[in-house]
Backbone as a printed PyTorch tensor [residue, N CA C, xyz], in Angstrom:
tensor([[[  0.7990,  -1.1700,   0.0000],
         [  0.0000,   0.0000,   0.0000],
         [  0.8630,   1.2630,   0.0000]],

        [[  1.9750,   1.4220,   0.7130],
         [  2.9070,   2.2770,   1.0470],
         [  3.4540,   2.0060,  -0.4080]],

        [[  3.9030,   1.9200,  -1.4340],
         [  4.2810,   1.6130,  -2.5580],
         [  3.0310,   2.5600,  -3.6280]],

        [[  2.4180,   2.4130,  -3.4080],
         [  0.9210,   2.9560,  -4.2080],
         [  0.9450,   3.6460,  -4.1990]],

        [[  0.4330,   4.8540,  -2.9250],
         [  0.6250,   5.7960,  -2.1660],
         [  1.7130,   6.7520,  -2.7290]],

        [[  2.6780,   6.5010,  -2.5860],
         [  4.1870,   6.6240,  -3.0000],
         [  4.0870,   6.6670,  -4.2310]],

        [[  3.5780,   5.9290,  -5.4080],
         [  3.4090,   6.2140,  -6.6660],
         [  2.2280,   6.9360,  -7.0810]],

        [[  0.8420,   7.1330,  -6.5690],
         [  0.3160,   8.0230,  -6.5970],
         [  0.7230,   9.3370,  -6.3940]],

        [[  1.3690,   9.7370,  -5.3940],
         [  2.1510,  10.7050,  -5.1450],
         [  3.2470,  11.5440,  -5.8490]],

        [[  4.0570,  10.7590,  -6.4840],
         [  5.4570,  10.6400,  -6.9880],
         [  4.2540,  11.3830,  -8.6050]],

        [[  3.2360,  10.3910,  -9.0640],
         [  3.0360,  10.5570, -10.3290],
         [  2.1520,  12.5060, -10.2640]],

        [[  1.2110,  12.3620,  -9.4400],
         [  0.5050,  13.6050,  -9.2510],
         [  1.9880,  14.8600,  -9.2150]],

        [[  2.8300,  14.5860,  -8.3700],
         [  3.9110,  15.6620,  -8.2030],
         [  4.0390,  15.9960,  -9.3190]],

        [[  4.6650,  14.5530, -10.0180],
         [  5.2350,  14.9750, -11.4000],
         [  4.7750,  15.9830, -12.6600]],

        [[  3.2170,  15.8880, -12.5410],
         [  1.8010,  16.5360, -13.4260],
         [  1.7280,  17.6580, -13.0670]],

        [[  2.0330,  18.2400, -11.4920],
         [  2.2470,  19.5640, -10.8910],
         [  3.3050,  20.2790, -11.5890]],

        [[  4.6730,  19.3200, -11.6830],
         [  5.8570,  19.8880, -12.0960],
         [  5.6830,  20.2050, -13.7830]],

        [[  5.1520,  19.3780, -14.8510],
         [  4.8220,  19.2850, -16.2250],
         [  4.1700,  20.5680, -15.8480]],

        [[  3.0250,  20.7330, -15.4210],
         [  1.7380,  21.9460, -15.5850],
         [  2.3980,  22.8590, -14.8310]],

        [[  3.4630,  23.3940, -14.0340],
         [  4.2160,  24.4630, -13.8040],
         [  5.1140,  24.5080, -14.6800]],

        [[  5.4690,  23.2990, -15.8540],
         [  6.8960,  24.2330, -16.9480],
         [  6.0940,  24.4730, -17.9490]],

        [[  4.7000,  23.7140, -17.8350],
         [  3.8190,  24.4790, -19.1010],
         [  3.3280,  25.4150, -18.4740]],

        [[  2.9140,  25.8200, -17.8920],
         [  2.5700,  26.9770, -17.5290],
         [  3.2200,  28.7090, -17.6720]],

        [[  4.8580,  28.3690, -17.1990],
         [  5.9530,  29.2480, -17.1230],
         [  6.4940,  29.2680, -18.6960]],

        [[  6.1940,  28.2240, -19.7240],
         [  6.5450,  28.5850, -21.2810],
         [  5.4830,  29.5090, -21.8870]],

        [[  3.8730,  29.1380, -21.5190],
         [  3.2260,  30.1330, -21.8250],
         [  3.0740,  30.8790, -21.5890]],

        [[  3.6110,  31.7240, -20.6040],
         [  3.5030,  32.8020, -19.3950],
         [  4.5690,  33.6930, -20.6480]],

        [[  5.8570,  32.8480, -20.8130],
         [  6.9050,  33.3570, -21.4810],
         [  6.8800,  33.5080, -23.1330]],

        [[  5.8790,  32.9480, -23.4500],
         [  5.8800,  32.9160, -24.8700],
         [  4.1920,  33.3620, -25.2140]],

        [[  3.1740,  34.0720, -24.3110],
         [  2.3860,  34.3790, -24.7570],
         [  1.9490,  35.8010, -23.5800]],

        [[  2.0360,  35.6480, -22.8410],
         [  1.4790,  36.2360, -21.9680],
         [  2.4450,  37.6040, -21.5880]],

        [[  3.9730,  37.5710, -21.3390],
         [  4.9330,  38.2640, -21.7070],
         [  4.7590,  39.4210, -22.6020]],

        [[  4.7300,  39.1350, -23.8120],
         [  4.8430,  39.6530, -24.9350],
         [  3.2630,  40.2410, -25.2610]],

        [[  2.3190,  40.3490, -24.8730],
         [  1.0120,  40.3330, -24.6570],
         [  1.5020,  41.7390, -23.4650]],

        [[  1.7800,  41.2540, -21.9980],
         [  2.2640,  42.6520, -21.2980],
         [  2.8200,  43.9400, -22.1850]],

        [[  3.6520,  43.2680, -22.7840],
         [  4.7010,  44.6800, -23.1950],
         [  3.9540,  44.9950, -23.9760]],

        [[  3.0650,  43.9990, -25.2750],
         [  2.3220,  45.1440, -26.2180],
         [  1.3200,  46.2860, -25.3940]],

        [[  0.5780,  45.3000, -24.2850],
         [ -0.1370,  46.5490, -23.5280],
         [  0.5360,  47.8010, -23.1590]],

        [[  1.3590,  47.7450, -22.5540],
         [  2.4980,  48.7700, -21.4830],
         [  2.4040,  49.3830, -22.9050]],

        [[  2.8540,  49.1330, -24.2960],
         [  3.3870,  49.7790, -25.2760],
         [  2.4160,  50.8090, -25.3170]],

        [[  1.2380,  50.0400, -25.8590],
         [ -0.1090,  50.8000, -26.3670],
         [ -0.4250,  51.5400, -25.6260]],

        [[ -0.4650,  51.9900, -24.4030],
         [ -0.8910,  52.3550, -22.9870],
         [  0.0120,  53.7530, -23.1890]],

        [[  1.1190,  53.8940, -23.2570],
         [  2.2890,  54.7300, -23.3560],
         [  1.9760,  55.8630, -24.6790]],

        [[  1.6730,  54.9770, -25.7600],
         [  1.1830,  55.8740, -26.9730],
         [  0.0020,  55.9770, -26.8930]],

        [[ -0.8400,  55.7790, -25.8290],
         [ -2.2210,  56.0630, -25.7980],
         [ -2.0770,  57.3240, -25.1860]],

        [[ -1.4380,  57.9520, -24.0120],
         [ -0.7670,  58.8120, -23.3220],
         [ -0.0870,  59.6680, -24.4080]],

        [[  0.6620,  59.4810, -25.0960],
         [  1.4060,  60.3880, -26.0740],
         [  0.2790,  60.9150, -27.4170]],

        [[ -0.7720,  60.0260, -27.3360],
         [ -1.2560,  60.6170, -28.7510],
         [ -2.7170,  61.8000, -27.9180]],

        [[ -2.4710,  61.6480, -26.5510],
         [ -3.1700,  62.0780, -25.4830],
         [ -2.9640,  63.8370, -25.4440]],

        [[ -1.9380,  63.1760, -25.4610],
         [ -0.9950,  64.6360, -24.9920],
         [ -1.2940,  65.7260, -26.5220]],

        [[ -0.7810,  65.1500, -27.7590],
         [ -0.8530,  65.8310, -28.6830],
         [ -2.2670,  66.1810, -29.2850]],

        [[ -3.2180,  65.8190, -28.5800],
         [ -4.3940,  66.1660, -28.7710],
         [ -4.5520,  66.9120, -27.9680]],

        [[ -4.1950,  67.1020, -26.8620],
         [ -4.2760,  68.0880, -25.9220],
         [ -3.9230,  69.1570, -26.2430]],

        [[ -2.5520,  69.2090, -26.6550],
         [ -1.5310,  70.2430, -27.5280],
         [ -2.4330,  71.0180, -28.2790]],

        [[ -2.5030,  69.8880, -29.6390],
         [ -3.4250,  70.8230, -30.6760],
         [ -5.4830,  71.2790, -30.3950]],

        [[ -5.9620,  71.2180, -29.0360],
         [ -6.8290,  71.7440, -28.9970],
         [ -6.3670,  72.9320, -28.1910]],

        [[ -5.3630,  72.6140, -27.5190],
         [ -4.8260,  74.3160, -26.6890],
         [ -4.6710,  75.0350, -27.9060]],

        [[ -3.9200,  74.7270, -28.9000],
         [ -3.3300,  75.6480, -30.2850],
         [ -4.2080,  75.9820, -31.1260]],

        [[ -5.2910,  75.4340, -30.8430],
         [ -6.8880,  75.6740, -31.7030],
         [ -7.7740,  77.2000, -30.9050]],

        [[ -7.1580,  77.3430, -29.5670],
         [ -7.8370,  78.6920, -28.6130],
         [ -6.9490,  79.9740, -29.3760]],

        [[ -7.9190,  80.7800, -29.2280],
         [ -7.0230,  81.7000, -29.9920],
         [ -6.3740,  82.4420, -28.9950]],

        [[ -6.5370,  82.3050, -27.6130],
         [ -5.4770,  83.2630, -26.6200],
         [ -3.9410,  82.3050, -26.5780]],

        [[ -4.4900,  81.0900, -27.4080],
         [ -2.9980,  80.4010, -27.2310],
         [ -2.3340,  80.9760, -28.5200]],

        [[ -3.0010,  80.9050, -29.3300],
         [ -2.1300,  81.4850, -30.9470],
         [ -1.8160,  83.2470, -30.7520]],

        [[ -2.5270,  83.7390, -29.9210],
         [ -1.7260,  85.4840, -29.6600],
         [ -0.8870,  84.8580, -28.9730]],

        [[ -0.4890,  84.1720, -27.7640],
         [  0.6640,  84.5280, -27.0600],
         [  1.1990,  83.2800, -28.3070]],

        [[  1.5180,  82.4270, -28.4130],
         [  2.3640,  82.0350, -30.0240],
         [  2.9470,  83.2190, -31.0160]],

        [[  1.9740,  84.2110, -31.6760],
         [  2.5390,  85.1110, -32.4310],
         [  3.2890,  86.3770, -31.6640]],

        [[  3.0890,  86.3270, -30.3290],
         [  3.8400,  87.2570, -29.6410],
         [  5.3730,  86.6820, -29.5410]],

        [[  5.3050,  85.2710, -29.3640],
         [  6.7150,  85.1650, -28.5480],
         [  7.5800,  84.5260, -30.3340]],

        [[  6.8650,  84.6790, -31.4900],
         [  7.1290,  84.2220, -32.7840],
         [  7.7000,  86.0780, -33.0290]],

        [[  7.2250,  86.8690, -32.6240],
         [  7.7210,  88.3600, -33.0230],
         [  8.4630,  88.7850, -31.9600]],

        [[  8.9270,  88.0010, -30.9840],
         [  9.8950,  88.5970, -29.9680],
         [ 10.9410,  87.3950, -30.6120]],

        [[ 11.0420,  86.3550, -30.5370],
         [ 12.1010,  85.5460, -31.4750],
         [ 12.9980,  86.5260, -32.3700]],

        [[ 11.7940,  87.0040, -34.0180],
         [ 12.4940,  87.5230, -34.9670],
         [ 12.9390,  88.7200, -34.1600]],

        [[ 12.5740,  89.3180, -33.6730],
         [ 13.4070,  90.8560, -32.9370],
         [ 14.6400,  90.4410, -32.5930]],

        [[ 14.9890,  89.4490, -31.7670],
         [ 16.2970,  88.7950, -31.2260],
         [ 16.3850,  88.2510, -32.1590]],

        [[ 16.7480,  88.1190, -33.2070],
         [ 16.7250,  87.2440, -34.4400],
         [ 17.8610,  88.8670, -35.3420]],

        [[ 17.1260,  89.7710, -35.5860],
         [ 17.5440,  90.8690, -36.0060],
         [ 18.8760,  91.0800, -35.3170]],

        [[ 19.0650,  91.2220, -33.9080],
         [ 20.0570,  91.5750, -33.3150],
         [ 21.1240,  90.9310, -33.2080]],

        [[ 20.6470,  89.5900, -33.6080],
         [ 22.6830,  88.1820, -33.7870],
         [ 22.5240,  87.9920, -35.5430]],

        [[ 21.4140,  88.7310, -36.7590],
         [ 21.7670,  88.0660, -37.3670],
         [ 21.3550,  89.0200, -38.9160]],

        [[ 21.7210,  89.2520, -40.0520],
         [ 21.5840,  90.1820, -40.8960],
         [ 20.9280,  89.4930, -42.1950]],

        [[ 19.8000,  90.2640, -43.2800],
         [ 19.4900,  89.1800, -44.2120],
         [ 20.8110,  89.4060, -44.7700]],

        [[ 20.5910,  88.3100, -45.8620],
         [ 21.8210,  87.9870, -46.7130],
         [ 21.8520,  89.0470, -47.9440]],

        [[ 20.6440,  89.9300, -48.1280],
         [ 21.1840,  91.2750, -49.0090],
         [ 21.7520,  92.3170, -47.9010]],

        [[ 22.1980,  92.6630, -47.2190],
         [ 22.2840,  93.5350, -46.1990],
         [ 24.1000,  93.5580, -45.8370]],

        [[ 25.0050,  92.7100, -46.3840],
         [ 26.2630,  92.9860, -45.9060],
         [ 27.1910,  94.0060, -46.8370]],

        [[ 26.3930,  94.0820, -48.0330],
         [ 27.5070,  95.7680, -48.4230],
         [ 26.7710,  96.8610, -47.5030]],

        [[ 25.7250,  96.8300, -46.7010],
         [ 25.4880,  97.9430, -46.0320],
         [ 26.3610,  97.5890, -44.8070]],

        [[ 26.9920,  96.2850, -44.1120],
         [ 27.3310,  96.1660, -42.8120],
         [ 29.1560,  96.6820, -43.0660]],

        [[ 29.5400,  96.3880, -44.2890],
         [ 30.7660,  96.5920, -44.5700],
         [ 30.9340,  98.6000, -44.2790]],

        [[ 30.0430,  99.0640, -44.9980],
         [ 29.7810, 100.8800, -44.5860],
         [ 30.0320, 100.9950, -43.3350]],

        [[ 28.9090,  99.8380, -42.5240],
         [ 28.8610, 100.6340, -41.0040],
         [ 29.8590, 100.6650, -40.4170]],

        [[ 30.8370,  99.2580, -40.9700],
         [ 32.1660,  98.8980, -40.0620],
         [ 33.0280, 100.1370, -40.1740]],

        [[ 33.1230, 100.4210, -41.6470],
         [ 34.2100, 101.6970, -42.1140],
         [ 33.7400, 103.1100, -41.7360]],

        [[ 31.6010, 103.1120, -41.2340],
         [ 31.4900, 104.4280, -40.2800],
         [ 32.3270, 104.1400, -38.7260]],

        [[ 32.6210, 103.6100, -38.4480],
         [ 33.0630, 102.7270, -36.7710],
         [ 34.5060, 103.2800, -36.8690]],

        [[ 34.8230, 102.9230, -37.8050],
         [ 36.2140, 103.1260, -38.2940],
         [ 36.6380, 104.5250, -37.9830]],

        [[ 35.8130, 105.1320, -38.8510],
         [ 36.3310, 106.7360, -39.0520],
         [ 35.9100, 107.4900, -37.4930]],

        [[ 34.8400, 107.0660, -37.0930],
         [ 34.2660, 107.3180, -35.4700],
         [ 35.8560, 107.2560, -35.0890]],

        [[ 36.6030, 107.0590, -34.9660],
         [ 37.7190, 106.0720, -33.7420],
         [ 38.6260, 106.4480, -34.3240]],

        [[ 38.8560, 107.3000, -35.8880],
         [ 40.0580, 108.2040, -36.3670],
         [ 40.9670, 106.7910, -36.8260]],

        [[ 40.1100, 105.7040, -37.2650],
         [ 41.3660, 104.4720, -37.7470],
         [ 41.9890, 105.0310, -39.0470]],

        [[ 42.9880, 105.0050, -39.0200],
         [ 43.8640, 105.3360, -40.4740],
         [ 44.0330, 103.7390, -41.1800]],

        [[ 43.9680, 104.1790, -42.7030],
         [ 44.4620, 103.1960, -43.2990],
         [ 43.6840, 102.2160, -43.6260]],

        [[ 42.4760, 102.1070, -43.7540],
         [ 41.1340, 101.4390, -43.2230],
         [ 41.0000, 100.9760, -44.0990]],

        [[ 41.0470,  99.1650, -44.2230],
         [ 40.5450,  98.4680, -45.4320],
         [ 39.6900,  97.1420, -44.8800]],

        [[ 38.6340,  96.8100, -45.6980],
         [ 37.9370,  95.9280, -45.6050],
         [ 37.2260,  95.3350, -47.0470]],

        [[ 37.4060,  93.9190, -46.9250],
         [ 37.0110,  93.1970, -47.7810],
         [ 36.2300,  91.2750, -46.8810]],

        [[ 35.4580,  90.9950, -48.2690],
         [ 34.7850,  89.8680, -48.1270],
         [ 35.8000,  88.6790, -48.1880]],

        [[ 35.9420,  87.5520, -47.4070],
         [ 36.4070,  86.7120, -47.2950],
         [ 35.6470,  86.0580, -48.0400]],

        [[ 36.8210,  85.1790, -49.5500],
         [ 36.1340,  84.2060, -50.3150],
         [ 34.9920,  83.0960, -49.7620]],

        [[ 34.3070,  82.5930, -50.2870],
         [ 33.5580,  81.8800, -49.4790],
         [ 33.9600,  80.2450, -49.8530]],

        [[ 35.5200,  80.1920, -50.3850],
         [ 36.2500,  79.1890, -50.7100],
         [ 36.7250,  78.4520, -48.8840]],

        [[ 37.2220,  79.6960, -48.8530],
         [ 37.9470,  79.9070, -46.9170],
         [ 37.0720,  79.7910, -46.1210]],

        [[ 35.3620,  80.0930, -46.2930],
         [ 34.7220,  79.9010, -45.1810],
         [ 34.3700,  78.4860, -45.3260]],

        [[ 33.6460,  77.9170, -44.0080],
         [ 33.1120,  76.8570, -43.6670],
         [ 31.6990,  76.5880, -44.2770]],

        [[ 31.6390,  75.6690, -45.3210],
         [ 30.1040,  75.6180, -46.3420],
         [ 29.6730,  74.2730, -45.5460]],

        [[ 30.2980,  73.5810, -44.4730],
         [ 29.6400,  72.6620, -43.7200],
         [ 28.5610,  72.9110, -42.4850]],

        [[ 27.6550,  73.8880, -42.2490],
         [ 26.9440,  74.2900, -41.8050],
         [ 25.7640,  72.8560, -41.6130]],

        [[ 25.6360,  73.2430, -40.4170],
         [ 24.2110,  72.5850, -40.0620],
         [ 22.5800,  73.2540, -39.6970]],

        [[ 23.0360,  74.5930, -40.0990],
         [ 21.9430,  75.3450, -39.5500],
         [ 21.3990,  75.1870, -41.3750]],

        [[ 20.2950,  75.4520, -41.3290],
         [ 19.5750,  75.5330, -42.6830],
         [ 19.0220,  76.8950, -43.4030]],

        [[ 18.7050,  77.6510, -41.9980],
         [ 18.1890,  79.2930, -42.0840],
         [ 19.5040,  80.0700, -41.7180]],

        [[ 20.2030,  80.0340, -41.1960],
         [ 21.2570,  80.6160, -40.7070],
         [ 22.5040,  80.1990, -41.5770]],

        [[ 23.6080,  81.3590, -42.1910],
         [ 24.8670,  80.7150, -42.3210],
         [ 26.0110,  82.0900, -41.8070]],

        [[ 26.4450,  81.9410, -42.7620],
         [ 27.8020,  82.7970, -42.1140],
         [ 28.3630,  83.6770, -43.0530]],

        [[ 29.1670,  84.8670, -43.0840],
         [ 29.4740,  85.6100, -43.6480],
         [ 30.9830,  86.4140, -43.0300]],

        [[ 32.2310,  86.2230, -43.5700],
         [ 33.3300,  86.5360, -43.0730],
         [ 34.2280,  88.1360, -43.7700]],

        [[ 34.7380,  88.8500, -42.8390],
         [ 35.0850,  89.9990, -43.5050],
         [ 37.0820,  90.1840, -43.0030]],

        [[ 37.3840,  90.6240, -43.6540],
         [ 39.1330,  90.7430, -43.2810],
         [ 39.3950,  92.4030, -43.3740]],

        [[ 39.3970,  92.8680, -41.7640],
         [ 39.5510,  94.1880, -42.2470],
         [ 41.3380,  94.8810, -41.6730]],

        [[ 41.8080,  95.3160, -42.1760],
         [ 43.0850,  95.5310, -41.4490],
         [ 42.8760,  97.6340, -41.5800]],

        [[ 43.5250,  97.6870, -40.3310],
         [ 44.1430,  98.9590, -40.2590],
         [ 44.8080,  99.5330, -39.6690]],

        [[ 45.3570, 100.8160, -39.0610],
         [ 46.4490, 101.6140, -38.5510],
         [ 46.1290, 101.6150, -37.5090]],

        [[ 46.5250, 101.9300, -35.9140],
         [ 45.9920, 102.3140, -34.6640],
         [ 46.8740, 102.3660, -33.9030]],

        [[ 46.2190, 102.9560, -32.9080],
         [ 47.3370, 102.8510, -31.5410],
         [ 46.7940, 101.6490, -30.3650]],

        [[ 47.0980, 101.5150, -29.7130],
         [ 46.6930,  99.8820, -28.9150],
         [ 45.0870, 100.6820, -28.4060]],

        [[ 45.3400, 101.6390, -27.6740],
         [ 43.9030, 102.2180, -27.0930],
         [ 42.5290, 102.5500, -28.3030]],

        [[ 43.1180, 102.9100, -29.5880],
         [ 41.7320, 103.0530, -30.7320],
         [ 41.8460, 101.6160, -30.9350]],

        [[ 42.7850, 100.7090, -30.9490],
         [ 42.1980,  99.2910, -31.3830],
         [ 41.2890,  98.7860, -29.9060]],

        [[ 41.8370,  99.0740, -28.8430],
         [ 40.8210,  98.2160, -28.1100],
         [ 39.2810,  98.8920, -27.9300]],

        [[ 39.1430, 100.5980, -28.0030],
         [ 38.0770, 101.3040, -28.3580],
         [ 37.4040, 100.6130, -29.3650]],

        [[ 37.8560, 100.6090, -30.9340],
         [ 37.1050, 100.2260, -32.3100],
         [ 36.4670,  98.4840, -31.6830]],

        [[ 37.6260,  97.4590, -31.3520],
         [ 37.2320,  96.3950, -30.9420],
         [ 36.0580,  96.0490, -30.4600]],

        [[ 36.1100,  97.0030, -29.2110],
         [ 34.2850,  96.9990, -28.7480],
         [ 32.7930,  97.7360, -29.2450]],

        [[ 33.3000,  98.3910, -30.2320],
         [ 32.6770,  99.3600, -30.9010],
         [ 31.8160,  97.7670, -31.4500]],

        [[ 33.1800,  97.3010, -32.2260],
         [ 32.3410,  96.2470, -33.0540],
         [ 31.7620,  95.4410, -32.4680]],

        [[ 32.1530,  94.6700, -31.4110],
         [ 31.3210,  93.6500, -30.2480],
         [ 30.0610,  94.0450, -30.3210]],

        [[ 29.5550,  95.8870, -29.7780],
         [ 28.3560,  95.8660, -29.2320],
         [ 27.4870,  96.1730, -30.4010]],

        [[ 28.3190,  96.3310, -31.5720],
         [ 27.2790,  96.8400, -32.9550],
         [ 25.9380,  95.5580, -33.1170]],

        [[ 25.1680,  96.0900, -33.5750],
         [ 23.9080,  95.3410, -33.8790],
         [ 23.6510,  95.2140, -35.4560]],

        [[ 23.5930,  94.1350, -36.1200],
         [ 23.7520,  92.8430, -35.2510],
         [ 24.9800,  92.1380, -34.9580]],

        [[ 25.3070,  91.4650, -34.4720],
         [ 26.3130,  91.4100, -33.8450],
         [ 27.3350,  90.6810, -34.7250]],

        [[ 28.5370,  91.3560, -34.5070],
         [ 29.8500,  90.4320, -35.1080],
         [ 30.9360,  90.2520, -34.0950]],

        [[ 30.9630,  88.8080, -34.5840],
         [ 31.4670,  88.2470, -34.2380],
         [ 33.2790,  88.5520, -34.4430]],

        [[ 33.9470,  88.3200, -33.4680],
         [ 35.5120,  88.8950, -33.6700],
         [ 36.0920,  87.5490, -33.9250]],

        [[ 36.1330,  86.9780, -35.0110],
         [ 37.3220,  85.4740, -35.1090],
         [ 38.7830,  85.8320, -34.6140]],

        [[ 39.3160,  86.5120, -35.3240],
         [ 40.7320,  86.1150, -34.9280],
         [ 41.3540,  87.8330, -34.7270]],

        [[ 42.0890,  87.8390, -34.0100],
         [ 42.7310,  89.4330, -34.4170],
         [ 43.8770,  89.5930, -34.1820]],

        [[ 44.8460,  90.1560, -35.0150],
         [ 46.3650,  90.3690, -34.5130],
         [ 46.8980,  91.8890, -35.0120]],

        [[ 47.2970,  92.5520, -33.7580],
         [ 48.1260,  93.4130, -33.7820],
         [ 49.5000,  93.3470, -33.5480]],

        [[ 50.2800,  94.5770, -34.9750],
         [ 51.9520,  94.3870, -34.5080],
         [ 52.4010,  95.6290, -33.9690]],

        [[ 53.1550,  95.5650, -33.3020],
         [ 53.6560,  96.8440, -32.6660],
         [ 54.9740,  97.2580, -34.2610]],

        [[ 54.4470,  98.7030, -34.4880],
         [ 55.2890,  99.4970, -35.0780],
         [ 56.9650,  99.5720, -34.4160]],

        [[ 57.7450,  99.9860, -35.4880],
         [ 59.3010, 100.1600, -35.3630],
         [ 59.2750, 101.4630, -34.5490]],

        [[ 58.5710, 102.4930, -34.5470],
         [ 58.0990, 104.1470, -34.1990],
         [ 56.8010, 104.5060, -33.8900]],

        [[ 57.6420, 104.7110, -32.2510],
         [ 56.3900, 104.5840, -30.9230],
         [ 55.5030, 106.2440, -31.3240]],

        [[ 55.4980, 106.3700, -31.8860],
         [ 54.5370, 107.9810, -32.1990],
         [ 53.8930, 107.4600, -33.8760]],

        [[ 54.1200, 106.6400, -34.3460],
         [ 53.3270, 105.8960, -35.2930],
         [ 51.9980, 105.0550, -35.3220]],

        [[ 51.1690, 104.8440, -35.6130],
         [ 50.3270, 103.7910, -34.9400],
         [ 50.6250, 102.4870, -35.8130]],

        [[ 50.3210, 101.4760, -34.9590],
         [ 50.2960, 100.1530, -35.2780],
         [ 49.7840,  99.2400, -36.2930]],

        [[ 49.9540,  98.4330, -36.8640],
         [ 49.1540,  97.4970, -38.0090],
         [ 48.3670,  96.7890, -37.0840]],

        [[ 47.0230,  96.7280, -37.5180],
         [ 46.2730,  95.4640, -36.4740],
         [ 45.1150,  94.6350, -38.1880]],

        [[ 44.8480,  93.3480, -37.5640],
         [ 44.2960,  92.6280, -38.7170],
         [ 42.9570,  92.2670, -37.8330]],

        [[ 41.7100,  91.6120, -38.7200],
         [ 40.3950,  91.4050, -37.6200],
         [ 39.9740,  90.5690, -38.9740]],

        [[ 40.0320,  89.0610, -38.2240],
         [ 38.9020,  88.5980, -39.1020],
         [ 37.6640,  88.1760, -38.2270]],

        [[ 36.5760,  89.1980, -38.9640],
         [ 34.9910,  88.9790, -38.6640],
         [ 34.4340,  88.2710, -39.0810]],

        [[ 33.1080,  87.4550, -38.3410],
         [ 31.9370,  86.5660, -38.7190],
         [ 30.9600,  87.4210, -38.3430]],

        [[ 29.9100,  87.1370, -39.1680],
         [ 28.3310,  87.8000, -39.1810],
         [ 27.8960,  86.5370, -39.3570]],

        [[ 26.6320,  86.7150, -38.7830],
         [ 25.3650,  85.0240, -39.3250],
         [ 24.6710,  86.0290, -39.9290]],

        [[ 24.1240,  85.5070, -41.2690],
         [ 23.2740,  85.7330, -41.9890],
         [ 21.9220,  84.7060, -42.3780]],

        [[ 20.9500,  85.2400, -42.4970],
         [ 19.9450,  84.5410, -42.9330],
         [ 19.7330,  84.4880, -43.9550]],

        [[ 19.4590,  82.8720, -44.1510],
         [ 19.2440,  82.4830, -45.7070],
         [ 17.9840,  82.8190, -46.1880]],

        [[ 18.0800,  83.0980, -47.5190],
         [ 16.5870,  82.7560, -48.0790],
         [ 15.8700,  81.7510, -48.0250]]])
């Protein structure tokens, strides 16, 4: 009887153990993958939530005034780092009005080929525009003109600059400035 018992036992265990690794394959091969699609759907149910939310706020029209307000405070700061792209024979004038402001002797400026500039840009609206201006000074009108140009609007940029000290200290100095402007593309 103890033999029976014992194999009744032994066999039922065994049917427990079968129906717990079937159980844990379907768990893993159906039920699993069944979770994550939910969790998935659940997540972009939430995200397509949101953008409906979005575009009925953007549908009020007190949301589209403050939109076109902060779209016309953009281009304003937009004006001030950046010039259209017909607009640099007028920026080349202003540099050489800056110039004469500050008594620079000798005053030349020209466009840097656009062989030398950088055509690897990642901006799409924005690029760049380089100028080489050299002239005469004494260390104090170069560091005067220097900031002249910093705070000009819109703004240029100072790449590189080198001044040489003259042979004759009552002479003024050679100094070189290569400038960047961002310009906007068409």
């Amino acid at each position: 009887m103890k033999s029976n018992k014992k194999k009744y036992y032994t066999t039922i265990g065994l049917i427990w153990v079968a129906c717990a690794i079937l159980l844990f394959f379907v768990y893993l091969l159906v039920l699993r993958p069944q979770n994550e699609k939910r969790e998935n759907l659940a997540d972009q149910l939430i995200n397509e939530k949101k953008a409906y939310d979005v575009a009925v706020k953007a549908q009020e029209q007190e949301t589209q005034n403050v939109l076109k307000t902060q779209i016309q405070d953009l281009q304003t700061k937009l004006k001030i780092f950046a010039i259209d792209s017909g607009e640099s024979a007028n920026l080349t004038f202003d540099i050489s009005q800056l110039a004469s402001q500050h008594q620079i002797e000798a005053f030349s400026i020209k466009n840097r080929d656009a062989r030398n500039a950088s055509d690897s840009s990642e901006f799409t609206h924005l690029g760049e525009d380089y100028f080489d201006v050299g002239f005469v000074s004494g260390f104090n009108q170069f560091a005067a003109f220097l900031s002249a140009l910093e705070r000009h609007e819109p703004t240029l940029l100072v790449d590189e600059f080198a001044i040489t000290r003259s042979e004759e200290s009552d002479q003024g100095h050679s100094a070189k400035l290569n400038l960047a402007v961002l310009v906007v593309k068409k």
